[in-house]
PDB file of C-alpha atoms and ligand atoms in Angstrom:
ATOM      1  CA  LEU A  19     -16.466  13.548   1.992  1.00 54.00           C
ATOM      2  CA  ILE A  20     -16.552  12.341  -1.583  1.00 65.00           C
ATOM      3  CA  ARG A  21     -17.278   8.733  -2.270  1.00 84.00           C
ATOM      4  CA  LEU A  22     -14.029   6.934  -2.858  1.00 91.00           C
ATOM      5  CA  ARG A  23     -15.702   4.071  -4.636  1.00 91.00           C
ATOM      6  CA  ASP A  24     -17.165   6.309  -7.375  1.00 92.00           C
ATOM      7  CA  ARG A  25     -13.810   7.838  -8.161  1.00 94.00           C
ATOM      8  CA  LEU A  26     -11.771   4.669  -8.409  1.00 94.00           C
ATOM      9  CA  SER A  27     -13.847   3.038 -11.117  1.00 92.00           C
ATOM     10  CA  ARG A  28     -10.919   2.688 -13.493  1.00 92.00           C
ATOM     11  CA  SER A  29      -8.835   0.782 -10.975  1.00 93.00           C
ATOM     12  CA  GLN A  30     -11.852  -1.265  -9.987  1.00 93.00           C
ATOM     13  CA  ASN A  31     -11.823  -2.872 -13.424  1.00 91.00           C
ATOM     14  CA  VAL A  32      -8.418  -4.308 -12.656  1.00 92.00           C
ATOM     15  CA  PHE A  33      -8.686  -5.117  -8.975  1.00 93.00           C
ATOM     16  CA  GLY A  34     -12.327  -5.904  -8.504  1.00 91.00           C
ATOM     17  CA  ARG A  35     -13.597  -7.433 -11.709  1.00 90.00           C
ATOM     18  CA  GLY A  36     -10.236  -8.525 -13.077  1.00 93.00           C
ATOM     19  CA  LEU A  37      -8.426 -10.064 -10.148  1.00 94.00           C
ATOM     20  CA  LEU A  38     -11.468 -11.411  -8.357  1.00 93.00           C
ATOM     21  CA  GLY A  39     -12.568 -12.986 -11.642  1.00 92.00           C
ATOM     22  CA  LEU A  40      -9.237 -14.713 -12.075  1.00 94.00           C
ATOM     23  CA  LEU A  41      -9.199 -15.981  -8.486  1.00 92.00           C
ATOM     24  CA  ALA A  42     -12.690 -17.393  -8.895  1.00 90.00           C
ATOM     25  CA  ARG A  43     -11.689 -19.732 -11.748  1.00 90.00           C
ATOM     26  CA  ASP A  44     -12.350 -23.404 -11.139  1.00 85.00           C
ATOM     27  CA  ARG A  45      -8.731 -24.288 -11.459  1.00 86.00           C
ATOM     28  CA  LEU A  46      -6.003 -21.973 -10.310  1.00 89.00           C
ATOM     29  CA  ASP A  47      -3.268 -23.267 -12.636  1.00 92.00           C
ATOM     30  CA  GLU A  48       0.108 -21.718 -13.461  1.00 95.00           C
ATOM     31  CA  ASP A  49      -1.315 -19.707 -16.352  1.00 95.00           C
ATOM     32  CA  THR A  50      -3.935 -18.194 -14.090  1.00 95.00           C
ATOM     33  CA  TRP A  51      -1.361 -17.260 -11.448  1.00 96.00           C
ATOM     34  CA  GLU A  52       0.702 -15.647 -14.170  1.00 96.00           C
ATOM     35  CA  GLU A  53      -2.283 -13.626 -15.276  1.00 96.00           C
ATOM     36  CA  ILE A  54      -2.901 -12.562 -11.702  1.00 96.00           C
ATOM     37  CA  GLU A  55       0.719 -11.507 -11.423  1.00 96.00           C
ATOM     38  CA  ASP A  56       0.559  -9.578 -14.684  1.00 95.00           C
ATOM     39  CA  SER A  57      -2.544  -7.658 -13.652  1.00 95.00           C
ATOM     40  CA  LEU A  58      -0.948  -6.580 -10.403  1.00 96.00           C
ATOM     41  CA  ILE A  59       2.199  -5.435 -12.203  1.00 95.00           C
ATOM     42  CA  THR A  60       0.166  -3.618 -14.848  1.00 93.00           C
ATOM     43  CA  ALA A  61      -1.698  -1.871 -12.059  1.00 94.00           C
ATOM     44  CA  ASP A  62       1.666  -0.557 -10.808  1.00 94.00           C
ATOM     45  CA  VAL A  63       1.789  -2.581  -7.606  1.00 95.00           C
ATOM     46  CA  GLY A  64       5.501  -3.160  -8.239  1.00 94.00           C
ATOM     47  CA  VAL A  65       7.376  -6.391  -8.859  1.00 94.00           C
ATOM     48  CA  GLU A  66       8.463  -7.155  -5.325  1.00 94.00           C
ATOM     49  CA  ALA A  67       5.099  -6.476  -3.686  1.00 96.00           C
ATOM     50  CA  THR A  68       3.342  -8.427  -6.453  1.00 97.00           C
ATOM     51  CA  ARG A  69       5.483 -11.467  -5.811  1.00 97.00           C
ATOM     52  CA  GLU A  70       4.765 -11.341  -2.097  1.00 96.00           C
ATOM     53  CA  ILE A  71       1.044 -10.883  -2.586  1.00 97.00           C
ATOM     54  CA  VAL A  72       0.832 -13.701  -5.125  1.00 97.00           C
ATOM     55  CA  ASP A  73       2.875 -16.078  -2.955  1.00 96.00           C
ATOM     56  CA  ARG A  74       0.604 -15.506  -0.016  1.00 95.00           C
ATOM     57  CA  LEU A  75      -2.552 -15.789  -2.135  1.00 94.00           C
ATOM     58  CA  ARG A  76      -1.347 -19.107  -3.558  1.00 93.00           C
ATOM     59  CA  GLU A  77      -0.691 -20.477  -0.137  1.00 93.00           C
ATOM     60  CA  ARG A  78      -3.977 -19.312   1.291  1.00 91.00           C
ATOM     61  CA  THR A  79      -6.218 -20.382  -1.619  1.00 90.00           C
ATOM     62  CA  ARG A  80      -4.552 -23.817  -1.462  1.00 87.00           C
ATOM     63  CA  VAL A  81      -5.378 -24.147   2.235  1.00 84.00           C
ATOM     64  CA  LEU A  82      -8.866 -22.830   1.716  1.00 79.00           C
ATOM     65  CA  GLY A  83     -10.011 -25.533  -0.702  1.00 76.00           C
ATOM     66  CA  THR A  84     -13.382 -24.454  -2.083  1.00 71.00           C
ATOM     67  CA  ARG A  85     -13.774 -20.748  -2.387  1.00 78.00           C
ATOM     68  CA  SER A  86     -16.778 -18.498  -2.349  1.00 86.00           C
ATOM     69  CA  GLY A  87     -16.759 -15.029  -3.848  1.00 87.00           C
ATOM     70  CA  THR A  88     -16.950 -13.441  -0.424  1.00 89.00           C
ATOM     71  CA  GLU A  89     -14.031 -15.502   0.850  1.00 90.00           C
ATOM     72  CA  LEU A  90     -11.888 -14.583  -2.134  1.00 90.00           C
ATOM     73  CA  ARG A  91     -12.685 -10.927  -1.792  1.00 93.00           C
ATOM     74  CA  ALA A  92     -11.728 -10.989   1.894  1.00 94.00           C
ATOM     75  CA  LEU A  93      -8.532 -12.871   1.102  1.00 93.00           C
ATOM     76  CA  LEU A  94      -7.409 -10.457  -1.602  1.00 95.00           C
ATOM     77  CA  ALA A  95      -8.397  -7.450   0.520  1.00 96.00           C
ATOM     78  CA  ALA A  96      -6.355  -8.747   3.442  1.00 96.00           C
ATOM     79  CA  GLU A  97      -3.252  -9.154   1.291  1.00 96.00           C
ATOM     80  CA  LEU A  98      -3.563  -5.723  -0.293  1.00 97.00           C
ATOM     81  CA  VAL A  99      -4.136  -4.023   3.050  1.00 97.00           C
ATOM     82  CA  ASN A 100      -1.172  -5.904   4.473  1.00 96.00           C
ATOM     83  CA  ALA A 101       1.037  -4.654   1.605  1.00 96.00           C
ATOM     84  CA  LEU A 102       0.091  -1.128   2.641  1.00 96.00           C
ATOM     85  CA  ASP A 103       1.497  -1.240   6.186  1.00 93.00           C
ATOM     86  CA  PRO A 104      -1.825  -0.569   7.914  1.00 92.00           C
ATOM     87  CA  GLU A 105      -0.210   0.419  11.201  1.00 92.00           C
ATOM     88  CA  LEU A 106       1.535   3.576   9.898  1.00 94.00           C
ATOM     89  CA  ASP A 107       0.574   6.951  11.324  1.00 95.00           C
ATOM     90  CA  ARG A 108      -1.106   8.837   8.508  1.00 97.00           C
ATOM     91  CA  SER A 109      -2.341  11.945  10.232  1.00 97.00           C
ATOM     92  CA  LEU A 110      -1.371  15.195   8.603  1.00 97.00           C
ATOM     93  CA  ARG A 111       0.677  17.217  11.048  1.00 97.00           C
ATOM     94  CA  ALA A 112      -0.931  20.557  10.496  1.00 95.00           C
ATOM     95  CA  THR A 113      -2.225  21.563  13.897  1.00 93.00           C
ATOM     96  CA  PRO A 114      -0.854  24.498  15.916  1.00 94.00           C
ATOM     97  CA  HIS A 115       1.451  23.935  18.879  1.00 90.00           C
ATOM     98  CA  ASP A 116       2.931  26.174  21.557  1.00 86.00           C
ATOM     99  CA  GLY A 117       0.825  29.021  20.213  1.00 86.00           C
ATOM    100  CA  THR A 118       2.374  28.870  16.749  1.00 93.00           C
ATOM    101  CA  PRO A 119       0.792  27.596  13.546  1.00 97.00           C
ATOM    102  CA  GLY A 120       1.405  24.136  12.163  1.00 98.00           C
ATOM    103  CA  VAL A 121       3.639  24.544   9.112  1.00 98.00           C
ATOM    104  CA  VAL A 122       3.215  22.328   6.042  1.00 98.00           C
ATOM    105  CA  LEU A 123       5.691  22.507   3.189  1.00 98.00           C
ATOM    106  CA  VAL A 124       4.244  21.168  -0.077  1.00 98.00           C
ATOM    107  CA  VAL A 125       6.760  19.838  -2.631  1.00 96.00           C
ATOM    108  CA  GLY A 126       6.732  17.910  -5.887  1.00 94.00           C
ATOM    109  CA  VAL A 127       7.313  18.244  -9.651  1.00 91.00           C
ATOM    110  CA  ASN A 128       5.403  20.775 -11.683  1.00 90.00           C
ATOM    111  CA  GLY A 129       1.963  19.618 -12.667  1.00 92.00           C
ATOM    112  CA  ALA A 130       1.732  17.005  -9.932  1.00 95.00           C
ATOM    113  CA  GLY A 131      -1.060  18.935  -8.259  1.00 96.00           C
ATOM    114  CA  LYS A 132       0.701  20.931  -5.530  1.00 97.00           C
ATOM    115  CA  THR A 133      -1.350  24.111  -5.846  1.00 97.00           C
ATOM    116  CA  THR A 134      -4.611  22.227  -6.128  1.00 97.00           C
ATOM    117  CA  THR A 135      -3.808  20.038  -3.150  1.00 98.00           C
ATOM    118  CA  CYS A 136      -2.876  23.108  -1.060  1.00 98.00           C
ATOM    119  CA  GLY A 137      -6.300  24.518  -1.860  1.00 98.00           C
ATOM    120  CA  LYS A 138      -8.080  21.284  -1.026  1.00 98.00           C
ATOM    121  CA  ILE A 139      -6.209  20.846   2.275  1.00 98.00           C
ATOM    122  CA  ALA A 140      -7.051  24.423   3.241  1.00 98.00           C
ATOM    123  CA  ARG A 141     -10.661  23.647   2.448  1.00 98.00           C
ATOM    124  CA  VAL A 142     -10.687  20.594   4.747  1.00 97.00           C
ATOM    125  CA  LEU A 143      -9.010  22.504   7.591  1.00 97.00           C
ATOM    126  CA  ILE A 144     -11.318  25.487   7.294  1.00 98.00           C
ATOM    127  CA  ALA A 145     -14.378  23.226   7.204  1.00 96.00           C
ATOM    128  CA  ASP A 146     -13.008  21.865  10.442  1.00 96.00           C
ATOM    129  CA  GLY A 147     -13.056  25.348  12.006  1.00 97.00           C
ATOM    130  CA  ARG A 148      -9.377  26.125  11.539  1.00 97.00           C
ATOM    131  CA  THR A 149      -7.740  29.206  10.050  1.00 98.00           C
ATOM    132  CA  VAL A 150      -5.181  29.019   7.266  1.00 98.00           C
ATOM    133  CA  VAL A 151      -2.540  31.118   5.515  1.00 98.00           C
ATOM    134  CA  LEU A 152      -1.422  29.939   2.066  1.00 98.00           C
ATOM    135  CA  GLY A 153       2.119  30.884   0.992  1.00 98.00           C
ATOM    136  CA  ALA A 154       2.644  31.224  -2.749  1.00 97.00           C
ATOM    137  CA  ALA A 155       6.320  30.269  -2.873  1.00 96.00           C
ATOM    138  CA  ASP A 156       6.006  28.823  -6.407  1.00 92.00           C
ATOM    139  CA  THR A 157       7.277  32.062  -7.915  1.00 90.00           C
ATOM    140  CA  PHE A 158       8.677  30.349 -10.939  1.00 83.00           C
ATOM    141  CA  ARG A 159       5.445  29.585 -12.739  1.00 82.00           C
ATOM    142  CA  ALA A 160       3.741  32.926 -13.389  1.00 80.00           C
ATOM    143  CA  ALA A 161       0.214  31.641 -12.942  1.00 91.00           C
ATOM    144  CA  ALA A 162       0.874  29.640  -9.798  1.00 93.00           C
ATOM    145  CA  ALA A 163       0.364  32.533  -7.348  1.00 95.00           C
ATOM    146  CA  ASP A 164      -2.851  33.555  -9.124  1.00 96.00           C
ATOM    147  CA  GLN A 165      -4.070  30.009  -9.022  1.00 97.00           C
ATOM    148  CA  LEU A 166      -3.346  29.776  -5.303  1.00 97.00           C
ATOM    149  CA  THR A 167      -5.047  33.121  -4.740  1.00 97.00           C
ATOM    150  CA  THR A 168      -8.166  31.817  -6.502  1.00 98.00           C
ATOM    151  CA  TRP A 169      -8.160  28.818  -4.172  1.00 97.00           C
ATOM    152  CA  ALA A 170      -7.644  31.078  -1.139  1.00 98.00           C
ATOM    153  CA  THR A 171     -10.672  33.169  -2.092  1.00 98.00           C
ATOM    154  CA  ARG A 172     -12.720  30.097  -2.774  1.00 97.00           C
ATOM    155  CA  VAL A 173     -12.016  28.410   0.560  1.00 97.00           C
ATOM    156  CA  GLY A 174     -11.637  31.480   2.770  1.00 97.00           C
ATOM    157  CA  ALA A 175      -7.920  31.458   3.500  1.00 98.00           C
ATOM    158  CA  GLU A 176      -5.473  34.370   3.430  1.00 98.00           C
ATOM    159  CA  VAL A 177      -2.770  34.225   0.767  1.00 98.00           C
ATOM    160  CA  VAL A 178       0.758  35.641   1.025  1.00 98.00           C
ATOM    161  CA  ARG A 179       2.491  36.227  -2.267  1.00 96.00           C
ATOM    162  CA  GLY A 180       5.497  38.170  -3.491  1.00 93.00           C
ATOM    163  CA  PRO A 181       6.235  40.146  -6.625  1.00 89.00           C
ATOM    164  CA  GLU A 182       6.783  38.198  -9.806  1.00 83.00           C
ATOM    165  CA  ARG A 183      10.046  36.180  -9.717  1.00 86.00           C
ATOM    166  CA  ALA A 184      10.406  36.885  -6.000  1.00 91.00           C
ATOM    167  CA  ASP A 185      12.731  34.706  -3.992  1.00 93.00           C
ATOM    168  CA  PRO A 186      10.638  31.653  -2.990  1.00 94.00           C
ATOM    169  CA  ALA A 187      12.353  31.506   0.406  1.00 96.00           C
ATOM    170  CA  SER A 188      11.419  35.090   1.220  1.00 97.00           C
ATOM    171  CA  VAL A 189       7.773  34.456   0.307  1.00 97.00           C
ATOM    172  CA  ALA A 190       7.746  31.307   2.434  1.00 98.00           C
ATOM    173  CA  PHE A 191       9.342  33.251   5.315  1.00 98.00           C
ATOM    174  CA  ASP A 192       6.735  36.030   5.007  1.00 98.00           C
ATOM    175  CA  ALA A 193       3.900  33.524   4.909  1.00 98.00           C
ATOM    176  CA  VAL A 194       4.931  31.885   8.176  1.00 98.00           C
ATOM    177  CA  ARG A 195       5.519  35.307   9.773  1.00 98.00           C
ATOM    178  CA  ARG A 196       2.041  36.370   8.687  1.00 98.00           C
ATOM    179  CA  GLY A 197       0.607  33.169  10.097  1.00 98.00           C
ATOM    180  CA  ILE A 198       2.282  33.779  13.432  1.00 97.00           C
ATOM    181  CA  GLU A 199       1.217  37.456  13.524  1.00 97.00           C
ATOM    182  CA  THR A 200      -2.403  36.713  12.806  1.00 97.00           C
ATOM    183  CA  GLY A 201      -2.466  33.628  14.988  1.00 97.00           C
ATOM    184  CA  VAL A 202      -3.759  31.178  12.413  1.00 98.00           C
ATOM    185  CA  ASP A 203      -3.739  27.429  12.962  1.00 98.00           C
ATOM    186  CA  THR A 204      -1.917  26.331   9.835  1.00 98.00           C
ATOM    187  CA  VAL A 205       0.413  27.756   7.180  1.00 98.00           C
ATOM    188  CA  LEU A 206       0.575  25.811   3.908  1.00 98.00           C
ATOM    189  CA  ILE A 207       3.484  26.627   1.645  1.00 98.00           C
ATOM    190  CA  ASP A 208       3.218  25.882  -2.090  1.00 97.00           C
ATOM    191  CA  THR A 209       6.630  25.550  -3.758  1.00 95.00           C
ATOM    192  CA  ALA A 210       8.012  25.268  -7.281  1.00 89.00           C
ATOM    193  CA  GLY A 211       9.098  21.883  -8.584  1.00 81.00           C
ATOM    194  CA  ARG A 212      11.664  22.452 -11.247  1.00 74.00           C
ATOM    195  CA  LEU A 213      13.560  19.292 -11.809  1.00 67.00           C
ATOM    196  CA  GLN A 214      16.083  20.221 -14.502  1.00 64.00           C
ATOM    197  CA  ASN A 215      18.808  19.450 -12.078  1.00 73.00           C
ATOM    198  CA  LYS A 216      19.063  18.171  -8.581  1.00 74.00           C
ATOM    199  CA  ILE A 217      21.533  20.844  -7.463  1.00 78.00           C
ATOM    200  CA  GLY A 218      19.172  23.651  -8.412  1.00 81.00           C
ATOM    201  CA  LEU A 219      16.278  22.004  -6.637  1.00 78.00           C
ATOM    202  CA  MET A 220      18.378  21.331  -3.625  1.00 79.00           C
ATOM    203  CA  ASP A 221      19.532  24.922  -3.471  1.00 85.00           C
ATOM    204  CA  GLU A 222      16.046  26.322  -3.812  1.00 89.00           C
ATOM    205  CA  LEU A 223      14.115  23.956  -1.557  1.00 92.00           C
ATOM    206  CA  GLY A 224      16.979  23.760   0.891  1.00 92.00           C
ATOM    207  CA  LYS A 225      16.877  27.537   1.231  1.00 94.00           C
ATOM    208  CA  VAL A 226      13.091  27.580   1.647  1.00 95.00           C
ATOM    209  CA  LYS A 227      13.396  25.002   4.374  1.00 95.00           C
ATOM    210  CA  ARG A 228      16.227  26.796   6.230  1.00 95.00           C
ATOM    211  CA  VAL A 229      14.495  30.129   6.064  1.00 97.00           C
ATOM    212  CA  VAL A 230      11.122  28.779   7.242  1.00 97.00           C
ATOM    213  CA  GLU A 231      12.865  27.005  10.104  1.00 96.00           C
ATOM    214  CA  LYS A 232      14.059  30.352  11.433  1.00 96.00           C
ATOM    215  CA  HIS A 233      10.465  30.656  12.703  1.00 96.00           C
ATOM    216  CA  GLY A 234      10.419  27.117  14.096  1.00 95.00           C
ATOM    217  CA  PRO A 235      10.270  23.531  12.859  1.00 95.00           C
ATOM    218  CA  ILE A 236       8.364  22.436   9.766  1.00 97.00           C
ATOM    219  CA  ASP A 237       5.689  20.029  10.970  1.00 98.00           C
ATOM    220  CA  GLU A 238       4.963  18.234   7.717  1.00 98.00           C
ATOM    221  CA  THR A 239       6.745  18.080   4.370  1.00 98.00           C
ATOM    222  CA  LEU A 240       4.195  16.696   1.991  1.00 98.00           C
ATOM    223  CA  LEU A 241       5.318  15.272  -1.338  1.00 97.00           C
ATOM    224  CA  ILE A 242       2.699  15.536  -4.074  1.00 97.00           C
ATOM    225  CA  LEU A 243       2.882  12.695  -6.540  1.00 96.00           C
ATOM    226  CA  ASP A 244       0.814  12.258  -9.730  1.00 96.00           C
ATOM    227  CA  ALA A 245      -0.480   8.661  -9.720  1.00 96.00           C
ATOM    228  CA  THR A 246      -0.698   8.610 -13.509  1.00 95.00           C
ATOM    229  CA  THR A 247       3.088   9.008 -13.941  1.00 93.00           C
ATOM    230  CA  GLY A 248       3.710   5.471 -12.654  1.00 88.00           C
ATOM    231  CA  GLN A 249       7.156   4.128 -11.891  1.00 86.00           C
ATOM    232  CA  ASN A 250       8.854   7.069 -13.689  1.00 87.00           C
ATOM    233  CA  GLY A 251       7.181   9.545 -11.410  1.00 88.00           C
ATOM    234  CA  LEU A 252       8.361   7.517  -8.505  1.00 91.00           C
ATOM    235  CA  GLU A 253      11.994   7.914  -9.565  1.00 88.00           C
ATOM    236  CA  GLN A 254      11.526  11.671  -9.865  1.00 85.00           C
ATOM    237  CA  ALA A 255       9.924  11.729  -6.471  1.00 88.00           C
ATOM    238  CA  ARG A 256      12.904  10.076  -4.934  1.00 90.00           C
ATOM    239  CA  VAL A 257      14.977  13.190  -5.661  1.00 89.00           C
ATOM    240  CA  PHE A 258      12.727  15.193  -3.372  1.00 91.00           C
ATOM    241  CA  THR A 259      13.170  12.737  -0.551  1.00 92.00           C
ATOM    242  CA  GLU A 260      16.917  13.303  -0.896  1.00 89.00           C
ATOM    243  CA  VAL A 261      16.564  17.058  -0.761  1.00 87.00           C
ATOM    244  CA  VAL A 262      14.027  17.564   2.055  1.00 92.00           C
ATOM    245  CA  ASP A 263      12.747  15.381   4.867  1.00 94.00           C
ATOM    246  CA  VAL A 264       9.496  14.203   3.331  1.00 96.00           C
ATOM    247  CA  THR A 265       7.068  13.062   6.033  1.00 97.00           C
ATOM    248  CA  GLY A 266       4.038  12.195   3.942  1.00 97.00           C
ATOM    249  CA  VAL A 267       2.811  11.670   0.401  1.00 97.00           C
ATOM    250  CA  ALA A 268      -0.349  12.935  -1.269  1.00 98.00           C
ATOM    251  CA  LEU A 269      -1.089  10.821  -4.307  1.00 97.00           C
ATOM    252  CA  THR A 270      -3.119  12.822  -6.833  1.00 98.00           C
ATOM    253  CA  LYS A 271      -5.204  11.989  -9.934  1.00 97.00           C
ATOM    254  CA  LEU A 272      -6.180   8.520  -8.775  1.00 96.00           C
ATOM    255  CA  ASP A 273      -9.519   9.227 -10.484  1.00 95.00           C
ATOM    256  CA  GLY A 274      -7.810   9.204 -13.871  1.00 89.00           C
ATOM    257  CA  THR A 275      -5.916   5.932 -13.737  1.00 93.00           C
ATOM    258  CA  ALA A 276      -6.416   2.190 -13.644  1.00 92.00           C
ATOM    259  CA  LYS A 277      -3.064   1.944 -11.904  1.00 92.00           C
ATOM    260  CA  GLY A 278      -4.300   2.404  -8.349  1.00 94.00           C
ATOM    261  CA  GLY A 279      -1.711  -0.151  -7.228  1.00 95.00           C
ATOM    262  CA  ILE A 280       0.809   2.686  -7.379  1.00 95.00           C
ATOM    263  CA  VAL A 281      -0.115   3.470  -3.795  1.00 96.00           C
ATOM    264  CA  ILE A 282       1.584   0.200  -2.756  1.00 96.00           C
ATOM    265  CA  SER A 283       4.765   0.923  -4.740  1.00 95.00           C
ATOM    266  CA  VAL A 284       4.980   4.481  -3.481  1.00 94.00           C
ATOM    267  CA  GLN A 285       4.908   3.466   0.096  1.00 91.00           C
ATOM    268  CA  ARG A 286       7.346   0.599  -0.363  1.00 92.00           C
ATOM    269  CA  LYS A 287       9.844   2.351  -2.565  1.00 92.00           C
ATOM    270  CA  LEU A 288       9.891   5.676  -0.783  1.00 93.00           C
ATOM    271  CA  GLY A 289       9.309   4.299   2.706  1.00 92.00           C
ATOM    272  CA  ILE A 290       6.960   7.216   3.419  1.00 95.00           C
ATOM    273  CA  PRO A 291       3.292   6.882   4.353  1.00 96.00           C
ATOM    274  CA  VAL A 292       0.673   7.953   1.834  1.00 97.00           C
ATOM    275  CA  LYS A 293      -1.522  10.344   3.853  1.00 98.00           C
ATOM    276  CA  LEU A 294      -3.904  11.816   1.289  1.00 98.00           C
ATOM    277  CA  VAL A 295      -5.345  10.892  -2.051  1.00 97.00           C
ATOM    278  CA  GLY A 296      -6.545  13.260  -4.771  1.00 97.00           C
ATOM    279  CA  LEU A 297      -9.633  12.062  -6.602  1.00 96.00           C
ATOM    280  CA  GLY A 298     -10.554  14.947  -8.916  1.00 96.00           C
ATOM    281  CA  GLU A 299     -10.078  18.633  -9.631  1.00 96.00           C
ATOM    282  CA  GLY A 300     -12.776  19.998  -7.353  1.00 95.00           C
ATOM    283  CA  PRO A 301     -12.371  21.414  -3.829  1.00 94.00           C
ATOM    284  CA  ASP A 302     -13.856  18.353  -2.163  1.00 94.00           C
ATOM    285  CA  ASP A 303     -11.901  15.815  -4.172  1.00 96.00           C
ATOM    286  CA  LEU A 304      -9.398  14.961  -1.470  1.00 96.00           C
ATOM    287  CA  ALA A 305      -9.621  12.104   0.988  1.00 96.00           C
ATOM    288  CA  PRO A 306      -7.493  10.915   3.879  1.00 96.00           C
ATOM    289  CA  PHE A 307      -5.814   7.686   2.925  1.00 97.00           C
ATOM    290  CA  GLU A 308      -6.949   4.745   5.010  1.00 96.00           C
ATOM    291  CA  PRO A 309      -5.754   1.343   3.718  1.00 97.00           C
ATOM    292  CA  SER A 310      -8.781  -0.845   4.381  1.00 96.00           C
ATOM    293  CA  GLN A 311     -11.202   1.793   3.119  1.00 95.00           C
ATOM    294  CA  PHE A 312      -9.097   2.304   0.025  1.00 96.00           C
ATOM    295  CA  VAL A 313      -8.745  -1.407  -0.726  1.00 96.00           C
ATOM    296  CA  ASP A 314     -12.463  -1.884  -0.217  1.00 95.00           C
ATOM    297  CA  ALA A 315     -13.131   0.845  -2.811  1.00 94.00           C
ATOM    298  CA  LEU A 316     -10.508  -0.631  -5.138  1.00 94.00           C
ATOM    299  CA  LEU A 317     -12.290  -3.979  -5.138  1.00 93.00           C
ATOM    300  CA  GLY A 318     -15.595  -2.207  -5.916  1.00 89.00           C
TER     301      GLY A 318
HETATM  302  P1  GDP B   8       1.315  22.017  -9.567  1.00 71.85           P
HETATM  303  O1  GDP B   8       2.072  22.488 -10.755  1.00 71.85           O
HETATM  304  O2  GDP B   8       2.020  20.860  -8.922  1.00 71.85           O
HETATM  305  O3  GDP B   8       0.948  23.069  -8.619  1.00 71.85           O
HETATM  306  O4  GDP B   8      -0.043  21.342 -10.128  1.00 71.85           O
HETATM  307  P2  GDP B   8      -1.525  21.974 -10.161  1.00 71.85           P
HETATM  308  O5  GDP B   8      -2.103  22.036  -8.814  1.00 71.85           O
HETATM  309  O6  GDP B   8      -1.520  23.205 -10.975  1.00 71.85           O
HETATM  310  O7  GDP B   8      -2.304  20.792 -10.946  1.00 71.85           O
HETATM  311  C1  GDP B   8      -2.015  20.429 -12.273  1.00 71.85           C
HETATM  312  C2  GDP B   8      -3.316  19.916 -12.928  1.00 71.85           C
HETATM  313  O8  GDP B   8      -3.722  18.701 -12.333  1.00 71.85           O
HETATM  314  C3  GDP B   8      -4.483  20.869 -12.769  1.00 71.85           C
HETATM  315  O9  GDP B   8      -5.213  20.915 -13.963  1.00 71.85           O
HETATM  316  C4  GDP B   8      -5.309  20.268 -11.645  1.00 71.85           C
HETATM  317  O10 GDP B   8      -6.689  20.546 -11.749  1.00 71.85           O
HETATM  318  C5  GDP B   8      -5.084  18.780 -11.892  1.00 71.85           C
HETATM  319  N1  GDP B   8      -5.261  17.953 -10.677  1.00 71.85           N
HETATM  320  C6  GDP B   8      -4.694  18.121  -9.471  1.00 71.85           C
HETATM  321  N2  GDP B   8      -5.055  17.140  -8.643  1.00 71.85           N
HETATM  322  C7  GDP B   8      -5.913  16.335  -9.308  1.00 71.85           C
HETATM  323  C8  GDP B   8      -6.647  15.135  -8.986  1.00 71.85           C
HETATM  324  O11 GDP B   8      -6.589  14.569  -7.891  1.00 71.85           O
HETATM  325  N3  GDP B   8      -7.401  14.591 -10.002  1.00 71.85           N
HETATM  326  C9  GDP B   8      -7.482  15.140 -11.239  1.00 71.85           C
HETATM  327  N4  GDP B   8      -8.248  14.549 -12.163  1.00 71.85           N
HETATM  328  N5  GDP B   8      -6.798  16.273 -11.569  1.00 71.85           N
HETATM  329  C10 GDP B   8      -6.035  16.857 -10.632  1.00 71.85           C
END
């Protein structure tokens, strides 16, 4: 497991040094509270969540009277964790059941990190003693199947791919069939994320979903979201939640942004639990998302 703390250094500047510094001021006057609010919004926490967090912090610092650094850290941590709905079930539903493989459909816009995340998830599962088939149903981008094949070789998974420009649904269908035939634990299906128009996406992903479900239910539909795209990315992501039943989010590229607060907006605005975080380009740069661990790392 990679060290979360090392990879979130950009966000730590805002949350740890920045916010804790502001809270530690001798006088918490209106200007200071405004600065606190601004930092949270700049870090992509979202307006509504920011207001709630700030209101509660104001109330609690007032009650607290004198404040030590440790107390302030604990206070801020508690509010951030609370904003992340700590009770949600965040386990990835990828395990086999009734003798058939767990099926994970991976969706999201191009460039969000779908192929990479498929590879990383396969890596985690295989390290855990499981067997995996990767389905290269992103047949739109020419290099996508090659990229997934490289990952498969690297982590020791089998890949199922079709001819160039093959029908994504038929590749997805074949991947699940192969997974059932060979008795693997998990089938991960990488899809294309063209977003020119919602109808096209709906047709394509809808068909992939229907065809895969001929084999049995999809256990997890994982939306891959690039953390660096901020509130815009969130709007794009919403389209996917309208097209397929998204059951979890993997937030990628958190290593490259100071806007780690996006994890709070994502969960609030989409109403879907963040289950995984991407923290780099390497095979081990994926971590399960656990609110208190994450917040702890965010505060540095
Ligand atoms: P796809 O089009 O959605 O399949 O996206 P890719 O998996 O091809 O990823 C697009 C780019 O983002 C690649 O260069 C990846 O290496 C990079 N990438 C993916 N996840 C992460 C991450 O968590 N951190 C960083 N820094 N880069 C990532």
